[in-house]
PDB file of C-alpha atoms and ligand atoms in Angstrom:
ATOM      1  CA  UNK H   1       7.403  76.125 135.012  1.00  0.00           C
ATOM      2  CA  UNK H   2       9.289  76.237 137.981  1.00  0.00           C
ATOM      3  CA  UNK H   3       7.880  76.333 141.812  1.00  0.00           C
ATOM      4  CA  UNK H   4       8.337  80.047 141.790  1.00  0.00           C
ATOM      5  CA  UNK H   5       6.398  80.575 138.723  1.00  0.00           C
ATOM      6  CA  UNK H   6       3.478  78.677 140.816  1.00  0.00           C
ATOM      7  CA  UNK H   7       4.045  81.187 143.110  1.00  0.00           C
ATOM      8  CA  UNK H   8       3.761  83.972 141.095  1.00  0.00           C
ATOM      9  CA  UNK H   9       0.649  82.700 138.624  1.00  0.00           C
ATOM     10  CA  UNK H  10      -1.113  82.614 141.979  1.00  0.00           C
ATOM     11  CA  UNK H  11      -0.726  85.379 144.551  1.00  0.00           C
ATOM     12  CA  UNK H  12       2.268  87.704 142.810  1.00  0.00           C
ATOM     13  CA  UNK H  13       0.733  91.334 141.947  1.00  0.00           C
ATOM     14  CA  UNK H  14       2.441  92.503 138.593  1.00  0.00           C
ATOM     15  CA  UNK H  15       0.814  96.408 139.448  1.00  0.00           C
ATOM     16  CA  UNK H  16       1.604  98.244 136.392  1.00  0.00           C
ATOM     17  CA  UNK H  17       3.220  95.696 134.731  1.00  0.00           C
ATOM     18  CA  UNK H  18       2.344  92.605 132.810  1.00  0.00           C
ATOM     19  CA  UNK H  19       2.935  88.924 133.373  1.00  0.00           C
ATOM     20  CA  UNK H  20       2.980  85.925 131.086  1.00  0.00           C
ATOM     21  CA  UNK H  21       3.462  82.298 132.441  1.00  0.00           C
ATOM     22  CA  UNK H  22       3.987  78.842 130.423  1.00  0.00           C
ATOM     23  CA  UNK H  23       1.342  77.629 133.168  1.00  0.00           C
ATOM     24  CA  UNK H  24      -1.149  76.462 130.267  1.00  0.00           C
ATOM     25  CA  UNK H  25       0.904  75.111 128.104  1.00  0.00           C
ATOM     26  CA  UNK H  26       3.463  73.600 130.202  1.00  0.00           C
ATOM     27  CA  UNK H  27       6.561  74.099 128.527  1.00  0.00           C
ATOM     28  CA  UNK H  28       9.829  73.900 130.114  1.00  0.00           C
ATOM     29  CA  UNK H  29      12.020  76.668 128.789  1.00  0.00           C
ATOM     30  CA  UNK H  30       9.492  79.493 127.893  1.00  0.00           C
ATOM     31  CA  UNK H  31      10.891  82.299 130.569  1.00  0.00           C
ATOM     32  CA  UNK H  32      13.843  83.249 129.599  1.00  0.00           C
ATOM     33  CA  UNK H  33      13.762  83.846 125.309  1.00  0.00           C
ATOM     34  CA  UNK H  34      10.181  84.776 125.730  1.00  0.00           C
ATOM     35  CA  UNK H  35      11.074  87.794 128.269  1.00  0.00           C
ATOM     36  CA  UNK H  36      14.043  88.310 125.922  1.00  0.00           C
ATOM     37  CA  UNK H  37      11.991  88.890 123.359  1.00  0.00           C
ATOM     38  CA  UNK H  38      10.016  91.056 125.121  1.00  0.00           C
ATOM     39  CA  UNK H  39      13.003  93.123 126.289  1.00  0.00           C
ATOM     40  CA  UNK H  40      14.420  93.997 123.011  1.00  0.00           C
ATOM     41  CA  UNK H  41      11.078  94.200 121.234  1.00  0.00           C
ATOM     42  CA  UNK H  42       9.621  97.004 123.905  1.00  0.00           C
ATOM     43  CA  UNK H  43      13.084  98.273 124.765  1.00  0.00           C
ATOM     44  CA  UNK H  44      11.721  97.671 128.771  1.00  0.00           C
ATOM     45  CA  UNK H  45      13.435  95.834 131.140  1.00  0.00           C
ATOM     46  CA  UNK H  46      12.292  92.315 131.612  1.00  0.00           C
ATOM     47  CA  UNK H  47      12.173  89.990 134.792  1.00  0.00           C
ATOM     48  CA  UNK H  48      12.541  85.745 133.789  1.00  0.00           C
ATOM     49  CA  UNK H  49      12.237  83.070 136.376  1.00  0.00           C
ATOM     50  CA  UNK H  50      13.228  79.887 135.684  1.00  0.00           C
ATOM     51  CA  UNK H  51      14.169  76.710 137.775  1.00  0.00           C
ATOM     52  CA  UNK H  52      17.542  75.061 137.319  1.00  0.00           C
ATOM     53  CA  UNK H  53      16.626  72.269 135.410  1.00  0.00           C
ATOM     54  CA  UNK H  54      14.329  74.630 133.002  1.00  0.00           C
ATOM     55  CA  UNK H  55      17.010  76.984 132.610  1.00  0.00           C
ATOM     56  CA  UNK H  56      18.940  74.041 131.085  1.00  0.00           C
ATOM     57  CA  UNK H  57      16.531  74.453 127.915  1.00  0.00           C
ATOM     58  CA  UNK H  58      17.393  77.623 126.980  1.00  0.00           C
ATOM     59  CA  UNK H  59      21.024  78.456 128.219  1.00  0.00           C
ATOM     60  CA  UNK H  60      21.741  79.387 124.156  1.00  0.00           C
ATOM     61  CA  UNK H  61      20.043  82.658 124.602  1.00  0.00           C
ATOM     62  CA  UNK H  62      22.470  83.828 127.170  1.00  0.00           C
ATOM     63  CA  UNK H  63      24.254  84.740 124.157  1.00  0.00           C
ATOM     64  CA  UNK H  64      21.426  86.026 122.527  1.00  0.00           C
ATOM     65  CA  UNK H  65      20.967  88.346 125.622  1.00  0.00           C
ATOM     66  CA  UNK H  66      24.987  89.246 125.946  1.00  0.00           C
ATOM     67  CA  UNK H  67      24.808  90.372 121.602  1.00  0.00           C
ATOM     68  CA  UNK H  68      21.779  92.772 122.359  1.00  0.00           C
ATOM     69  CA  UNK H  69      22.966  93.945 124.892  1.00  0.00           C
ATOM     70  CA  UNK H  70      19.355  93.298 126.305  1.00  0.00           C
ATOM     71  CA  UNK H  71      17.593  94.859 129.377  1.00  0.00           C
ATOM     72  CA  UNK H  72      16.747  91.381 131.360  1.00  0.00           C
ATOM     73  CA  UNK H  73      17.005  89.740 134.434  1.00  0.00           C
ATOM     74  CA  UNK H  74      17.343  86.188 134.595  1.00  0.00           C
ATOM     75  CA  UNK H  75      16.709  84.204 138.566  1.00  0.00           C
ATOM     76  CA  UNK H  76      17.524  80.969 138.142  1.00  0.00           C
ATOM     77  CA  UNK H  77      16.028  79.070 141.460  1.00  0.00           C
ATOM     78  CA  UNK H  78      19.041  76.479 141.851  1.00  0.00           C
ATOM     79  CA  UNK H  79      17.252  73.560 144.084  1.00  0.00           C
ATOM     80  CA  UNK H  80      19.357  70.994 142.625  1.00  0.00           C
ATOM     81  CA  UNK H  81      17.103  69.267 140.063  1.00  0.00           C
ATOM     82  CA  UNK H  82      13.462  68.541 139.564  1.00  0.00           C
ATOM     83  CA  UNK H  83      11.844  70.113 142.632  1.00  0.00           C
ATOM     84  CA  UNK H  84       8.321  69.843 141.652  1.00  0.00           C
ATOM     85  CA  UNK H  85       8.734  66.387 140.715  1.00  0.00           C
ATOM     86  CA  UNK H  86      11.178  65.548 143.665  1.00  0.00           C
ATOM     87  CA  UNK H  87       8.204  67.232 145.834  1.00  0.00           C
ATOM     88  CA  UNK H  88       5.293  65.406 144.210  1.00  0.00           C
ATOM     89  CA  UNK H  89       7.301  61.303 144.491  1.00  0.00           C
ATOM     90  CA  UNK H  90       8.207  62.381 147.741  1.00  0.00           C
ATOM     91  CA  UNK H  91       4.445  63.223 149.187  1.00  0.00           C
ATOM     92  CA  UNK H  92       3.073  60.425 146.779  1.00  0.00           C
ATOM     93  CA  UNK H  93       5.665  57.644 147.350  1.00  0.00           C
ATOM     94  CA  UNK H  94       7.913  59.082 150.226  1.00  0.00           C
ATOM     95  CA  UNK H  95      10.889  58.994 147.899  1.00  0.00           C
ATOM     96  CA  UNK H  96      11.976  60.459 144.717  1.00  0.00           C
ATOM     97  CA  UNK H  97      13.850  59.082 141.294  1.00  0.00           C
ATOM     98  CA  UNK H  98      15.792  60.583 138.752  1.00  0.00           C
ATOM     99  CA  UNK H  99      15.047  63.953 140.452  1.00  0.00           C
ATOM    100  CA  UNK H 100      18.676  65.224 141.008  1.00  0.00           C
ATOM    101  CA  UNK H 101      20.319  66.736 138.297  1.00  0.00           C
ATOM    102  CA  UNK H 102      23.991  67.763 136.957  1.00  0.00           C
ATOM    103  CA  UNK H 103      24.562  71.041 136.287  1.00  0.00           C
ATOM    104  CA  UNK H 104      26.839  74.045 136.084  1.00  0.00           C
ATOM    105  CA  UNK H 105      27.761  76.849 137.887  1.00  0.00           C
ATOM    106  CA  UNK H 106      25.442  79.183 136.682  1.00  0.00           C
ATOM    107  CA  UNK H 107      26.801  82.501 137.630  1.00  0.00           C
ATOM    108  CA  UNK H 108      30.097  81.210 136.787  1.00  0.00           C
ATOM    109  CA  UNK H 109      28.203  80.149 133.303  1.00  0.00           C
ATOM    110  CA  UNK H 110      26.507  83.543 132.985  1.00  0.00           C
ATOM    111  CA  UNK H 111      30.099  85.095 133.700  1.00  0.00           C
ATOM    112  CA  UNK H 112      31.347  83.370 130.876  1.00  0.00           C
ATOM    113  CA  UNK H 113      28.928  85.287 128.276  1.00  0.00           C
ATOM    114  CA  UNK H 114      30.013  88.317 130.081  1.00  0.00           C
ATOM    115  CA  UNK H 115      27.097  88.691 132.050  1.00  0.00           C
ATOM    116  CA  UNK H 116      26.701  90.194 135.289  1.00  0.00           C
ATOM    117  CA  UNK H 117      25.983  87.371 137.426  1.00  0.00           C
ATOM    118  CA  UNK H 118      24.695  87.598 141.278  1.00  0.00           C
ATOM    119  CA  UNK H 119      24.411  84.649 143.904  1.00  0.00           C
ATOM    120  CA  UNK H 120      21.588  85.550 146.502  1.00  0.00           C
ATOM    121  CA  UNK H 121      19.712  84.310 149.294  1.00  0.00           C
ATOM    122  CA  UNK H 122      16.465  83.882 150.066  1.00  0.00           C
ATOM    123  CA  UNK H 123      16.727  87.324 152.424  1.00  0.00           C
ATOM    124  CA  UNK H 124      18.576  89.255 149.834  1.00  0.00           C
ATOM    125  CA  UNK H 125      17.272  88.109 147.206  1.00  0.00           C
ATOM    126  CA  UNK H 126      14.611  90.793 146.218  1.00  0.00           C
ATOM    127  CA  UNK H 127      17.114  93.595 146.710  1.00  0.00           C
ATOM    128  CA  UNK H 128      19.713  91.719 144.419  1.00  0.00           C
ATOM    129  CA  UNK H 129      16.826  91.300 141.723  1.00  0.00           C
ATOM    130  CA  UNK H 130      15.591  95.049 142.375  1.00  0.00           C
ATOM    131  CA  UNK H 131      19.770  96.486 142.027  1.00  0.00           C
ATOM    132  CA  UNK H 132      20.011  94.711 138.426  1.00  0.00           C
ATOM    133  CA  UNK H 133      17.074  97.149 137.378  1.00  0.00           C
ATOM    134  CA  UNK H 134      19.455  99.899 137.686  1.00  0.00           C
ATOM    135  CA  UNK H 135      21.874  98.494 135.221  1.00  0.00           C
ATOM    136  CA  UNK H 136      21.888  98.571 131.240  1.00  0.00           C
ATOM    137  CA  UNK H 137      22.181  94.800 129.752  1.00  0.00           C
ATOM    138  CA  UNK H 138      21.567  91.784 130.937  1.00  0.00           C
ATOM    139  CA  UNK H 139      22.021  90.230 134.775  1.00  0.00           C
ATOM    140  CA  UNK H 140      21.401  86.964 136.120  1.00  0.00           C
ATOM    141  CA  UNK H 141      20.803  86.259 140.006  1.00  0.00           C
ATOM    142  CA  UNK H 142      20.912  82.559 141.311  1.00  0.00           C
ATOM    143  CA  UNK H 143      18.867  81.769 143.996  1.00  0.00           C
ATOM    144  CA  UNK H 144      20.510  78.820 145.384  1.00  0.00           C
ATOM    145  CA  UNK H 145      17.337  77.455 147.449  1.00  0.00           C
ATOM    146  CA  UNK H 146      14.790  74.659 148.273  1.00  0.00           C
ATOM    147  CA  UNK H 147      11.235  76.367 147.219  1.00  0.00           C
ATOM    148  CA  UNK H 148       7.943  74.650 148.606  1.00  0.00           C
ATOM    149  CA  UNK H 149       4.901  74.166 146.246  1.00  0.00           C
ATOM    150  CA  UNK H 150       2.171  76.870 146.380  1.00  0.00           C
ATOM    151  CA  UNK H 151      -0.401  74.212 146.973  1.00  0.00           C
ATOM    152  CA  UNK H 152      -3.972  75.701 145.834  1.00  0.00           C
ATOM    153  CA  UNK H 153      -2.186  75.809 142.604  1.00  0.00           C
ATOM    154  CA  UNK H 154      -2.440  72.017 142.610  1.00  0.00           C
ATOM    155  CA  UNK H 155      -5.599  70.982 143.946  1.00  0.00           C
TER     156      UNK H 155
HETATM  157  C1  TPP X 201       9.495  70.584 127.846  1.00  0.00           C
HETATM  158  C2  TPP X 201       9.142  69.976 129.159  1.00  0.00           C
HETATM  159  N1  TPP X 201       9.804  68.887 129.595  1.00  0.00           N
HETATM  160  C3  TPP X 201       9.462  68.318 130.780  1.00  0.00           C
HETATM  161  C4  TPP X 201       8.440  68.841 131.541  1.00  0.00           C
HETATM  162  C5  TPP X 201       8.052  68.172 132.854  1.00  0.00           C
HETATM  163  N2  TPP X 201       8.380  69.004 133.993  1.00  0.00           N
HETATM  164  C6  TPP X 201       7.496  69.869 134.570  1.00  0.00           C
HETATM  165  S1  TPP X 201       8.112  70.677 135.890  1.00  0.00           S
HETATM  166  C7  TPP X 201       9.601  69.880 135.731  1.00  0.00           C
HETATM  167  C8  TPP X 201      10.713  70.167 136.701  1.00  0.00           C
HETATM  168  C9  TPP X 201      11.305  71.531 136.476  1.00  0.00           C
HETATM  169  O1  TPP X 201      12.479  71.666 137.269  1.00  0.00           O
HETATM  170  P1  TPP X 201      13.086  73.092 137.504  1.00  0.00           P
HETATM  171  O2  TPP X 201      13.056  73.885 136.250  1.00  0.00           O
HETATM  172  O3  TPP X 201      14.394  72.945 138.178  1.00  0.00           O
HETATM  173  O4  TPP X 201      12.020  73.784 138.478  1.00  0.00           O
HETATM  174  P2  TPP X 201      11.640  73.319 139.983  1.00  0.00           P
HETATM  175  O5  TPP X 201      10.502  72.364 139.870  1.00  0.00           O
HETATM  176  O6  TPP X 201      12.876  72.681 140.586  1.00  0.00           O
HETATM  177  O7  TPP X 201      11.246  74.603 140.677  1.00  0.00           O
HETATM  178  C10 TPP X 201       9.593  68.981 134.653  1.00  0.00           C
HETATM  179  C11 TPP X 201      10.729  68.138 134.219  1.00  0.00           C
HETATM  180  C12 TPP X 201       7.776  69.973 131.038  1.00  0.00           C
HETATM  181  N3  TPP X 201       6.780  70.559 131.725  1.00  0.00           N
HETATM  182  N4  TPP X 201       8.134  70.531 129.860  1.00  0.00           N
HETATM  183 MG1   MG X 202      14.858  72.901 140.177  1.00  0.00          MG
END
């Protein structure tokens, strides 16, 4: 559930490989332990996208990731809080509430489990993504950026 996962349920192309999205359900948090699961059940790497404040929900399994030495890579979109929600009081109201959010570092935080962490950019970042998938364990790439919604998704 983050703008990027809108994204992707709607126009990304998974080719050969398969794709699972909380979309139905709606549930902050899925991404990351559910890939991790995936990742040391099938022994395949795994690709999670969450937002920054969804990451917030299951920052415990960075651990869990670091112990298995699991084949995953986390992006974390870092648009400083609630984007979604910032975008939809913003077009509804023409200002937002209780939108912003604290939070850490997270490469810094990945770092701290011992896990390769990345900062990107939006031009780099699919060739930052693409270089953790030649590298045993766990990685984590922050995307520090301001996503727009995939509209059709909403209508
Ligand atoms: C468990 C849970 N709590 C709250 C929500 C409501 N909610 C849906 S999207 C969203 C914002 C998510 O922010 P972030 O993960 O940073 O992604 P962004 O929208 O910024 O891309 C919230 C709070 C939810 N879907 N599930
Ligand atoms: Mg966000």
């Amino acid at each position: 559930m983050t703008i990027a996962g809108y994204w992707a349920w709607s126009v990304w192309d998974p080719q050969d490989g398969a794709f699972h999205s909380a979309q139905g359900a709606g549930g902050l948090g899925f991404a990351f332990p559910a890939a991790l699961a995936a990742a040391i059940a099938t022994g395949e790497r795994t690709f999670a996208v969450s937002g920054d404040g969804g990451s917030m929900y299951s920052i415990a399994e960075l651990a869990t990731a670091r112990q298995h030495n699991a084949d995953i890579t986390w992006l974390i979109v870092d648009d400083g809080g609630y984007g979604i929600l910032r975008e939809y009081m913003t077009a509804e109201f023409g200002t937002a509430t209780a939108t912003e959010l604290a939070r850490p570092d997270f490469a810094q935080l990945a770092a701290s489990f011992g896990i390769p962490a990345h900062t990107a950019t939006p031009d780099n970042v699919g060739e930052v993504v693409a270089a953790t998938f030649d590298t045993d364990g766990p990685a984590v790439v922050v995307l520090p950026a301001v996503l727009k919604m995939f509209a059709p998704t909403h209508l």
